[in-house]
Coordinates of C-alpha atoms in Angstrom, one line a residue:
Chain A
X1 CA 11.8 -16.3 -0.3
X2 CA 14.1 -18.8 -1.3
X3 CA 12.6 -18.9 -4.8
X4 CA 13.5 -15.2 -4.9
X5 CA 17.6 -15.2 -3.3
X6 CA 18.2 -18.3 -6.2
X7 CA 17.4 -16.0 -9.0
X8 CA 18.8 -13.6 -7.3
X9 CA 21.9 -15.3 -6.9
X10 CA 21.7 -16.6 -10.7
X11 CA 21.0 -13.5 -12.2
X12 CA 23.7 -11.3 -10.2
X13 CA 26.5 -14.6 -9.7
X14 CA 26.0 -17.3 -11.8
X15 CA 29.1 -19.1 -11.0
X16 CA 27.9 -19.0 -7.5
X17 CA 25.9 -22.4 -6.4
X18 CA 23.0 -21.6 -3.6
X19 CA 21.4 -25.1 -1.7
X20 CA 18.8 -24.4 0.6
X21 CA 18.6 -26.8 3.7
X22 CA 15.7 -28.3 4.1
X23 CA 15.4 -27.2 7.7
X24 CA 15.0 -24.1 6.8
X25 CA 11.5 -24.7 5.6
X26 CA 10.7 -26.3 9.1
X27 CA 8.5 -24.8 11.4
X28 CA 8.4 -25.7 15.6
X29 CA 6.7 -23.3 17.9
X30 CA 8.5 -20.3 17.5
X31 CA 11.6 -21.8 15.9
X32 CA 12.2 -23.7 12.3
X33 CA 12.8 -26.9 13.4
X34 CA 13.3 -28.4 17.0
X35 CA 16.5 -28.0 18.1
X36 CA 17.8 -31.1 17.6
X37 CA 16.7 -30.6 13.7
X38 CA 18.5 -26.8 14.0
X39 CA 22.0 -27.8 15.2
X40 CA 22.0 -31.1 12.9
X41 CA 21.5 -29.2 9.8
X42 CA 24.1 -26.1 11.1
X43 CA 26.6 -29.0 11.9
X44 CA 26.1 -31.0 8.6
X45 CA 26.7 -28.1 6.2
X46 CA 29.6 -27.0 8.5
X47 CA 31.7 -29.9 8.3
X48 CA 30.8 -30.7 5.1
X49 CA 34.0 -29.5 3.0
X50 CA 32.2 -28.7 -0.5
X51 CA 30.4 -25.8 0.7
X52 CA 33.0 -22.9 0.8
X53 CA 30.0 -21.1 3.2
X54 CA 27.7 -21.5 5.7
X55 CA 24.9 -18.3 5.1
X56 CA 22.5 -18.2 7.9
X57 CA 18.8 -18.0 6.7
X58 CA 17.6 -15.7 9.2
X59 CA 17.9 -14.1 12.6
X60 CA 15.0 -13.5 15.4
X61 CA 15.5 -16.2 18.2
X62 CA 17.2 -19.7 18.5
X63 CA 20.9 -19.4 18.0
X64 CA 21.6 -19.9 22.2
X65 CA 19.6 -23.3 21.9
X66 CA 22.0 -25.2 19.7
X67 CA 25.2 -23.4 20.1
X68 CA 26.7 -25.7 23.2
X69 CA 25.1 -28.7 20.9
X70 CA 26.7 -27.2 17.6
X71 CA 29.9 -26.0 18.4
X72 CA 30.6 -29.3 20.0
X73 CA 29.9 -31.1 17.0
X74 CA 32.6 -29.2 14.5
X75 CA 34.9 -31.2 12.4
X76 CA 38.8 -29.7 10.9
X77 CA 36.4 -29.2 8.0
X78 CA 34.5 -26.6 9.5
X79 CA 37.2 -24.3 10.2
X80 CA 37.6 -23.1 6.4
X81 CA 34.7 -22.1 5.9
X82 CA 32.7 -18.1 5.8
X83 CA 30.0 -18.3 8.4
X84 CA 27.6 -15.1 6.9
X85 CA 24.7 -13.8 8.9
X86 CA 24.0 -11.1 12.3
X87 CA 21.5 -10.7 14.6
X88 CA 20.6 -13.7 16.8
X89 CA 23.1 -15.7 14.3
X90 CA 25.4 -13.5 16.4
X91 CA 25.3 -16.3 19.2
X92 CA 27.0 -19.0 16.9
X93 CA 29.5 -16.0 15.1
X94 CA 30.7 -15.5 18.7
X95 CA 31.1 -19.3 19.3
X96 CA 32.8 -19.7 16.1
X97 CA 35.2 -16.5 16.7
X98 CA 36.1 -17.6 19.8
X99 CA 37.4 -21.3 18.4
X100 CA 39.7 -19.3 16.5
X101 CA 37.8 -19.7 13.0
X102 CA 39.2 -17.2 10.8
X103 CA 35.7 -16.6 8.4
X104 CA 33.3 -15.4 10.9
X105 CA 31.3 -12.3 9.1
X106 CA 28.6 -10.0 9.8
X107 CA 26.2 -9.1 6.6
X108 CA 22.9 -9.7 5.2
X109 CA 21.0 -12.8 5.0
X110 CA 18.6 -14.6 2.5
X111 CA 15.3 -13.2 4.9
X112 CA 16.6 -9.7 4.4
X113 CA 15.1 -9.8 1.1
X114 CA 11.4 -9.4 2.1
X115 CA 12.4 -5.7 3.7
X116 CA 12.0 -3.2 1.8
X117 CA 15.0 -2.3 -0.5
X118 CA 16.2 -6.0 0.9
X119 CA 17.4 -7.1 -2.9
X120 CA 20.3 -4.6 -2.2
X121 CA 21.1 -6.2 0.8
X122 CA 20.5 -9.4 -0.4
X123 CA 23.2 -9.0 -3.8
X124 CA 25.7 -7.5 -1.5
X125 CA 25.9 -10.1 0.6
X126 CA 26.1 -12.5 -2.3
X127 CA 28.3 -10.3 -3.8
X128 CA 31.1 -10.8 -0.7
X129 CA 30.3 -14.6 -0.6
X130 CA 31.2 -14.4 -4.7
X131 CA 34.1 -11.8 -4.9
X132 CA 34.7 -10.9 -1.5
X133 CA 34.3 -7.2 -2.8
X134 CA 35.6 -4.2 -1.2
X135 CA 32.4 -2.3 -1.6
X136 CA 30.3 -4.4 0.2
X137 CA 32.3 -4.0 3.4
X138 CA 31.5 -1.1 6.3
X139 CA 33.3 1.5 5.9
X140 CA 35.9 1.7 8.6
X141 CA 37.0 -1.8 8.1
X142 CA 39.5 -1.1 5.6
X143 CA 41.3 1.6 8.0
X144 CA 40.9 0.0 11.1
X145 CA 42.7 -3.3 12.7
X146 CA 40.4 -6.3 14.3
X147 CA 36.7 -5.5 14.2
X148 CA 33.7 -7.4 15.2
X149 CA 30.2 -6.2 14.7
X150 CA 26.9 -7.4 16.7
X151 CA 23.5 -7.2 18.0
X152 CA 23.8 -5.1 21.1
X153 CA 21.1 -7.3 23.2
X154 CA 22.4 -10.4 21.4
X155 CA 26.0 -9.2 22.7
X156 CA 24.8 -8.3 25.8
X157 CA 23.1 -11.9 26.7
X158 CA 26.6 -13.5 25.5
X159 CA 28.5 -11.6 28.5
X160 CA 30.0 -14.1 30.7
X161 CA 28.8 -17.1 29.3
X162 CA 31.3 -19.7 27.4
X163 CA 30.3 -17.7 23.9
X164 CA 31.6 -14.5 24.7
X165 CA 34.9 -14.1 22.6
X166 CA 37.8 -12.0 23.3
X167 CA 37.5 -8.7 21.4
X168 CA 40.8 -7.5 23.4
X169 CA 42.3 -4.7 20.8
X170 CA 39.0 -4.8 18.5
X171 CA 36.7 -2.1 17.0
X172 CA 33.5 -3.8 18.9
X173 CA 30.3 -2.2 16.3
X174 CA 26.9 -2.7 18.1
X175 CA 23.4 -2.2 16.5
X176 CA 19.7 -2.6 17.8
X177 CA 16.5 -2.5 16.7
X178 CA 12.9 -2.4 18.0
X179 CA 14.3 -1.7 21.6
X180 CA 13.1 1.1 24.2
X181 CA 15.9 3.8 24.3
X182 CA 16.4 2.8 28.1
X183 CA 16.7 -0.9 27.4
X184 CA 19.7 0.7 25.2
X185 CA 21.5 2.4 27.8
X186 CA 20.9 -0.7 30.2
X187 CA 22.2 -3.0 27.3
X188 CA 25.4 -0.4 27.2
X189 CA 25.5 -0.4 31.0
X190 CA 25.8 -3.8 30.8
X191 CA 27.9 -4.4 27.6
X192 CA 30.3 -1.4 28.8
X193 CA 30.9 -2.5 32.7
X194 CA 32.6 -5.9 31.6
X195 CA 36.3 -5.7 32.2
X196 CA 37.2 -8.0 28.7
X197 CA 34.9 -5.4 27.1
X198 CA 37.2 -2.9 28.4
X199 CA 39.9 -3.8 26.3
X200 CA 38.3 -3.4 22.9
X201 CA 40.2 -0.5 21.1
X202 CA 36.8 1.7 20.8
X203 CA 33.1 0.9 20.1
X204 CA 31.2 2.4 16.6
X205 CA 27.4 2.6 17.3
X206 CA 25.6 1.0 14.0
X207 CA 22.0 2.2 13.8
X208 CA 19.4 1.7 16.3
X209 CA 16.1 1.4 14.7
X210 CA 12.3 1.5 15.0
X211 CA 12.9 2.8 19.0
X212 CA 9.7 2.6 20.7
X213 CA 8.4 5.6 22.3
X214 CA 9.7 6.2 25.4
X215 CA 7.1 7.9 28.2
X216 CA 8.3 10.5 29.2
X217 CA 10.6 11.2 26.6
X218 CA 13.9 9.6 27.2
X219 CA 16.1 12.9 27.5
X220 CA 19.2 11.4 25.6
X221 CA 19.8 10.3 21.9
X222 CA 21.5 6.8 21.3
X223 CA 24.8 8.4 20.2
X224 CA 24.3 10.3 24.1
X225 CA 23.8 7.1 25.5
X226 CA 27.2 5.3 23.8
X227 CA 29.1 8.1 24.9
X228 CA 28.2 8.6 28.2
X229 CA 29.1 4.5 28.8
X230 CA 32.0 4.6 26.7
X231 CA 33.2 7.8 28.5
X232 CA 32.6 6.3 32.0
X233 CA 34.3 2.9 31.0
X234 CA 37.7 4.4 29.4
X235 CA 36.1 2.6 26.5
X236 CA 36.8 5.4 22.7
X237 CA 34.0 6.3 21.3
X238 CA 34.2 5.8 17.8
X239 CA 31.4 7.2 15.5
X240 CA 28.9 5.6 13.8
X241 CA 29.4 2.0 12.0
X242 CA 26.8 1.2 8.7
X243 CA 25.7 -1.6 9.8
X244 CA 22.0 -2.2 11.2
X245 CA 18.5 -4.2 10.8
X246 CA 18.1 -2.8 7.3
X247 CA 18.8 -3.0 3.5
X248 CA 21.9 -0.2 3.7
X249 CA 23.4 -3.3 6.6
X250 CA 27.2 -3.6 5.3
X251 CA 29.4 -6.2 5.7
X252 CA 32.1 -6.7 8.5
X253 CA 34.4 -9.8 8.5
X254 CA 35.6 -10.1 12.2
X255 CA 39.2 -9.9 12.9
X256 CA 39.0 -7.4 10.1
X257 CA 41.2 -7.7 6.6
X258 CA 43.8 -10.0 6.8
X259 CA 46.3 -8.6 4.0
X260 CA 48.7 -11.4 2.5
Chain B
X1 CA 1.2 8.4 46.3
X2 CA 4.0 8.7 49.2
X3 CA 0.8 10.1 50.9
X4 CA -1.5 7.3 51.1
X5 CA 1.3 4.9 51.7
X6 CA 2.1 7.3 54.6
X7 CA -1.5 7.4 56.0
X8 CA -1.2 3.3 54.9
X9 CA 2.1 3.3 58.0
X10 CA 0.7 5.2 60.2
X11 CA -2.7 3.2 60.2
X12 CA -1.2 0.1 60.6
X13 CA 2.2 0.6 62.6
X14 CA 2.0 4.1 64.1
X15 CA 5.6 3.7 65.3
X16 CA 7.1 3.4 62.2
X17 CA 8.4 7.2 61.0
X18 CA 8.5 6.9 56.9
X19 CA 10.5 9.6 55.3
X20 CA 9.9 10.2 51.6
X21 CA 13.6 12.1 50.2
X22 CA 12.9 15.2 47.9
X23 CA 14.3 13.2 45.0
X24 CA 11.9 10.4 44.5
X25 CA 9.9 13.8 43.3
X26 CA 12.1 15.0 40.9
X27 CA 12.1 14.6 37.0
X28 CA 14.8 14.2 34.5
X29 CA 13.6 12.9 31.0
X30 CA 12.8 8.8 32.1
X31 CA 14.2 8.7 36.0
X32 CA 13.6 10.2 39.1
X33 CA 15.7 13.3 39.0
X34 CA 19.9 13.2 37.7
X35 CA 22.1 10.7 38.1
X36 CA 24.0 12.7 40.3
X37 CA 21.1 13.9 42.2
X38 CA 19.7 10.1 42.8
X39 CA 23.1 8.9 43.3
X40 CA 23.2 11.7 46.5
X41 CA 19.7 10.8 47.5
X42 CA 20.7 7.2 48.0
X43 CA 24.3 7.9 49.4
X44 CA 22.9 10.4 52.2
X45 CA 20.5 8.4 53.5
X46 CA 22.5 4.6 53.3
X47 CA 25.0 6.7 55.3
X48 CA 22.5 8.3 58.0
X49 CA 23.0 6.0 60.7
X50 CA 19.2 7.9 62.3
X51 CA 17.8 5.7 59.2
X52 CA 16.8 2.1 59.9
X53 CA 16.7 1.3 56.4
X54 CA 16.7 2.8 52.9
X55 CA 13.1 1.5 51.1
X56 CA 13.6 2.3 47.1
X57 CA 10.6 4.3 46.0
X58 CA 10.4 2.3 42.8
X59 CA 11.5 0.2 39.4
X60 CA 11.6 1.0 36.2
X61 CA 15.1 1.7 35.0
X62 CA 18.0 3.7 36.3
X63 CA 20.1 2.0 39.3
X64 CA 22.5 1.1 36.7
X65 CA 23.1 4.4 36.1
X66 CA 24.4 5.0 39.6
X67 CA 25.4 2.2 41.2
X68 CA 29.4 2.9 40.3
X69 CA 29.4 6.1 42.1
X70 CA 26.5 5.4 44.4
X71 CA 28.4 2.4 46.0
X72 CA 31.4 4.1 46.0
X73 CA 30.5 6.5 48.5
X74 CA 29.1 4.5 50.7
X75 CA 30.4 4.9 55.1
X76 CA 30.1 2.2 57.8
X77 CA 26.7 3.2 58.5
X78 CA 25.5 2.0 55.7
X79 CA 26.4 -1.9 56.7
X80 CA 24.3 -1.4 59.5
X81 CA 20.9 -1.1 57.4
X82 CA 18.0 -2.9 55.4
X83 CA 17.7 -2.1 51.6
X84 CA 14.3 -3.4 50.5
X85 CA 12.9 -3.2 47.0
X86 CA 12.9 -5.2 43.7
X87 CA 12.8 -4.7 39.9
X88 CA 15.7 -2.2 38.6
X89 CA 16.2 -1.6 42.2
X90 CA 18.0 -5.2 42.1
X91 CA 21.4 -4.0 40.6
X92 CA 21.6 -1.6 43.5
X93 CA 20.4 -4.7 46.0
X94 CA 23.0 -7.1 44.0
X95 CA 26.2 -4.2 44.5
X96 CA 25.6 -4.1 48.3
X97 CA 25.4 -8.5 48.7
X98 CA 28.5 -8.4 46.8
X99 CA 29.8 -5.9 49.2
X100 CA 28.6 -8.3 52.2
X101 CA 26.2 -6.1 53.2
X102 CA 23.3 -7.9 55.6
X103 CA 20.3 -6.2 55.0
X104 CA 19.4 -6.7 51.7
X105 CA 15.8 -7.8 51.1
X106 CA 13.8 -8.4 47.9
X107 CA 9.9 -6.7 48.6
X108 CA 7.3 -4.7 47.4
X109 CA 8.0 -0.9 47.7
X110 CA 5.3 2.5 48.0
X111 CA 4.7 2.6 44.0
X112 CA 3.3 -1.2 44.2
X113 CA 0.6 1.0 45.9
X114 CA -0.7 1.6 42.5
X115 CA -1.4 -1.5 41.7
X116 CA -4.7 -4.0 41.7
X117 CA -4.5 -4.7 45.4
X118 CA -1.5 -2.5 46.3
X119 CA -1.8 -1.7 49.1
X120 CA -1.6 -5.6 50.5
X121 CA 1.6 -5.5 49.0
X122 CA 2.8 -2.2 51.1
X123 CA 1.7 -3.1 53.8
X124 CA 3.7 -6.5 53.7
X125 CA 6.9 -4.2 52.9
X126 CA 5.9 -2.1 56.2
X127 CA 5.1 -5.1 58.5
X128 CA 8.6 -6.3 57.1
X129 CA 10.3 -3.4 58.3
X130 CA 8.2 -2.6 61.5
X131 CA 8.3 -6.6 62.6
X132 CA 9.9 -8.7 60.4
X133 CA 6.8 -10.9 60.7
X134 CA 7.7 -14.3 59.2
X135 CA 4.0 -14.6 57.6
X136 CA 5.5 -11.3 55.0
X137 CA 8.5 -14.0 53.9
X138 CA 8.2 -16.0 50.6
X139 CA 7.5 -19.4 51.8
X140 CA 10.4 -21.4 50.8
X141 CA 12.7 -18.8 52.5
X142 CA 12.0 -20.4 56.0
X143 CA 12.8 -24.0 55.0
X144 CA 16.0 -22.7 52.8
X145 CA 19.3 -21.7 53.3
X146 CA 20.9 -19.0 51.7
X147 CA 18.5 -17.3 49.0
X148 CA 18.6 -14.2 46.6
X149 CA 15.5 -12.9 44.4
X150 CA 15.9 -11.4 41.3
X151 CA 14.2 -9.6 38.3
X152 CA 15.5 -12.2 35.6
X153 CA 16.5 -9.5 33.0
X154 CA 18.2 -7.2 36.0
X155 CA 19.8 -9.9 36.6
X156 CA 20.9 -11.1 33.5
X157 CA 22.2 -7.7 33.1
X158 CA 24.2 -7.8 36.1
X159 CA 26.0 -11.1 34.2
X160 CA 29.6 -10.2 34.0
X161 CA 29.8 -7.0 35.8
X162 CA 31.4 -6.0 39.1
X163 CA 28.0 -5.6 40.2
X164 CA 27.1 -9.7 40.0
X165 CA 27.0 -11.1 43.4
X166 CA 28.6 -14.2 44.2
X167 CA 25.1 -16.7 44.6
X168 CA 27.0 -19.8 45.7
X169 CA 24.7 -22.4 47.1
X170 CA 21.8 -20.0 47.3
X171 CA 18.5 -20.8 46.1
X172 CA 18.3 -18.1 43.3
X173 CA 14.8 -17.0 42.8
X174 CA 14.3 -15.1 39.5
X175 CA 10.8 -13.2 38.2
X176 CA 9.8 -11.5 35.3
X177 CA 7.2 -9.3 33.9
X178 CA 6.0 -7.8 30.2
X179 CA 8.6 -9.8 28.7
X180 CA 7.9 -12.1 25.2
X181 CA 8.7 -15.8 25.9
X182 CA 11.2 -16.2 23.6
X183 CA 13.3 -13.3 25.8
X184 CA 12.3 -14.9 28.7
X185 CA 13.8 -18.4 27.2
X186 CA 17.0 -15.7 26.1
X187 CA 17.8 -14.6 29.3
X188 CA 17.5 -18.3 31.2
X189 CA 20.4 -19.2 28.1
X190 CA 22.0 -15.8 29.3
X191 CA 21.7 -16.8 33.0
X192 CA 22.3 -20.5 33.3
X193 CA 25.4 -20.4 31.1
X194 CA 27.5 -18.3 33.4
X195 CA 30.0 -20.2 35.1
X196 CA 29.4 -18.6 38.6
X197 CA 25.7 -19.0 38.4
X198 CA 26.1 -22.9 38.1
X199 CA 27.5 -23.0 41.6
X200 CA 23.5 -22.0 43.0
X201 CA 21.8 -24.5 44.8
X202 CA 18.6 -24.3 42.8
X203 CA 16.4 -21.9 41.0
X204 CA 12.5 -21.1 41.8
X205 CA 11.0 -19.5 39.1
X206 CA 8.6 -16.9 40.3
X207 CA 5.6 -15.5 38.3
X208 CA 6.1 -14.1 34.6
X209 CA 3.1 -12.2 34.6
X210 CA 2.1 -9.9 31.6
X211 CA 4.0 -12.0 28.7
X212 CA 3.1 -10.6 24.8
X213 CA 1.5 -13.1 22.7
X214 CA 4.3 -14.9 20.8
X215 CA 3.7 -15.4 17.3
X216 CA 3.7 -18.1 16.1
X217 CA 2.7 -19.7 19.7
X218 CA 6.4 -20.6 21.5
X219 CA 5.4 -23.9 22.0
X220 CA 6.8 -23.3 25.8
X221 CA 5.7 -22.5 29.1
X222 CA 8.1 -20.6 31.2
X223 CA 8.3 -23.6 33.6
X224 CA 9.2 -25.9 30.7
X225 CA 12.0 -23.2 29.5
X226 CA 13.0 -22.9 33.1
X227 CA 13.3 -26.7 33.3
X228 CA 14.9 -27.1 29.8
X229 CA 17.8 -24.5 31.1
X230 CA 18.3 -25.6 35.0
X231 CA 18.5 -29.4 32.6
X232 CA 21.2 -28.5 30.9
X233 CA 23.2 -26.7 33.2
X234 CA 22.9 -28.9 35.4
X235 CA 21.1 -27.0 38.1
X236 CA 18.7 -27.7 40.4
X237 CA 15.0 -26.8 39.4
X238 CA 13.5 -26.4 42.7
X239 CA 9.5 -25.2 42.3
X240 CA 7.8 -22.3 41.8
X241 CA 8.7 -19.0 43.9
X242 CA 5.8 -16.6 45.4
X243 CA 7.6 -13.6 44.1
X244 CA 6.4 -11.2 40.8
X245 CA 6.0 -7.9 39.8
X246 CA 2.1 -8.3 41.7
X247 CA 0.5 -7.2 45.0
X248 CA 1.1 -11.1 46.1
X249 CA 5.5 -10.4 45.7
X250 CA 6.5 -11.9 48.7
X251 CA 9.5 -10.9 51.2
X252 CA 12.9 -12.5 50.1
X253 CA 16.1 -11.1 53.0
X254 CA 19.3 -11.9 50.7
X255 CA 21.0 -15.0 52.6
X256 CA 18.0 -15.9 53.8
X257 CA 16.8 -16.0 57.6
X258 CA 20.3 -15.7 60.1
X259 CA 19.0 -17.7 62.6
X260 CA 20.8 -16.8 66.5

């Protein structure tokens, strides 16, 4: 996989320089690496001033383990500095977000390229790490203030705990995938009844994807389910964002473009 | 089903009157009949002062849904009552603690019936509610002071909402069922890291019973991630509780036993 993003990367931006940490290529129970290994190897590249980013390699599970351990550990150095990735990575995105770090973004990563189209998501994300390209970016970001963009279970398990940043005045974009359609509403029950939630200024619904049958049927779509939470919370209901656990999954820098 | 566990009643405490509300035979794509119509069920009889206590007919998913308006409505009468169930039902059970409601209780409810050795577990429920027999309690509860029982992920999704009940210095028992490891290990991070939920005087981890094969293997047992978490949060890790989604789910009264 690695092999693959390099020449990738090569081929597409040859200026750019790709290192992969050798963590990544770890392997411990269900995670790559132990956490000790997972949050020394985050922290390292972080503070370490000649990388200009920090991409994360993948999502799945792991993030919550070494945030407390991570964020703790940042240096001045860290703060300039894109932090590229979604999903589970979502946990340290939120963490970094709410320090105040000004490149905290939401795209593709390096294990995106084994789904199928993935190259495409693959080159665009390298493509915004490169040239920070207007194409590459959702949609709505360049017409719309703040934004943040997340997992909708990964946002919801961040609710109340020292991670969850202020999205007071934000476009909030939430996406799932490979959840029941009423794990979805409960996540949006959740997600939707906490007062700093509240104050975003609206919520776009990214795609939900590969949505186990429900049994019996569920009786409302996904874009039902966001607007009956958003409605009952005074939260606007935005439309759709392009982001989601696929290769079309569009960029979103959080806080949105920051025009000189 | 309501008709063997009425036969179950009347067998083994004739003097219990069981009354099963049209609702809980309604059908509305996943739940029980509307929101508005199970918000009403609940509502009329919590407020029915002739009712001795309001005994959920089952999990799943759905009090969410309801518990804004379903709370809202509720009279006087309804202090002066036992809520017993467990499961999805625990947002509803959670809404009326925080309300300072006395009766809430933690059991097995009629659809347990269906289950490998059900109807031990309904008839527990009904001995609870006929006697209050101490031999029906989870064991811990008599030797403990204030307690609360919990699915883990209802709870979890309770984290940050109006609906979270303040659990100071109560021994917070949490369960969990069908549930991958690695969410299982999610939702402790989710759990432990709020603020309020550091002020519990222990956690007891009941049975996580029907847990997906992780792969690769997660390396963890639940009592190792339980441990991990309560570790770090620096919160007591106080055993094993006798509470699951099981025919062996013992009674747990919210506050434990109010001794005269």
């Amino acid at each position: 996989m690695a092999e693959r993003v390099t020449t990738l990367a090569a081929e597409h931006f040859p200026a750019l320089e790709l290192h992969f940490h050798p963590q990544c290529f770890l392997s411990a129970g269900h995670f790559a690496g132990s956490d000790a290994e997972r949050a020394a190897a985050f922290v390292m590249i972080a503070n370490d001033a000649t990388f200009d980013a920090l991409w994360f390699g993948r999502g799945g599970y792991g993030s919550g383990r070494i945030a407390e351990a991570a964020l703790g550990q940042l240096a001045d150095a860290a703060r300039a500095k894109t932090y590229l990735g979604y999903s589970d990575a979502g946990v340290l995105l939120a963490g970094l977000y709410g320090k105040g770090y000004q490149g905290i973004v939401h795209g593709p990563m390096p294990a995106d390229i084994n789904r199928s189209g993935g190259e495409a998501a693959v080159v665009r994300a390298l493509s915004y790490l490169a040239t920070g390209a207007t194409e590459t970016l959702e949609p709505s970001v360049t017409s719309s203030g703040k934004v943040a963009a997340f997992n909708l279970m990964t946002f919801s398990q961040l609710i109340g705990t020292p991670f969850q940043p202020d999205l007071t005045d934000h476009v909030l974009m939430l996406e799932e995938v490979s959840e029941y359609m009423y794990r979805i509403d409960r996540s949006l029950f959740h997600v939707t009844s906490n007062k700093a939630v509240q104050r975003v200024a609206g919520i776009r619904l990214g795609r939900c994807s590969a949505i186990p049958d429900n049994d019996p049927d569920f009786g409302q779509t996904e874009v039902e389910v966001v607007q009956h939470w958003c409605g009952k919370a005074g939260i606007p209901y935005l439309g759709r964002a392009d982001i989601g656990h696929d290769a079309a999954n569009k960029i979103v820098p959080f806080g949105g473009l920051r025009l000189a």
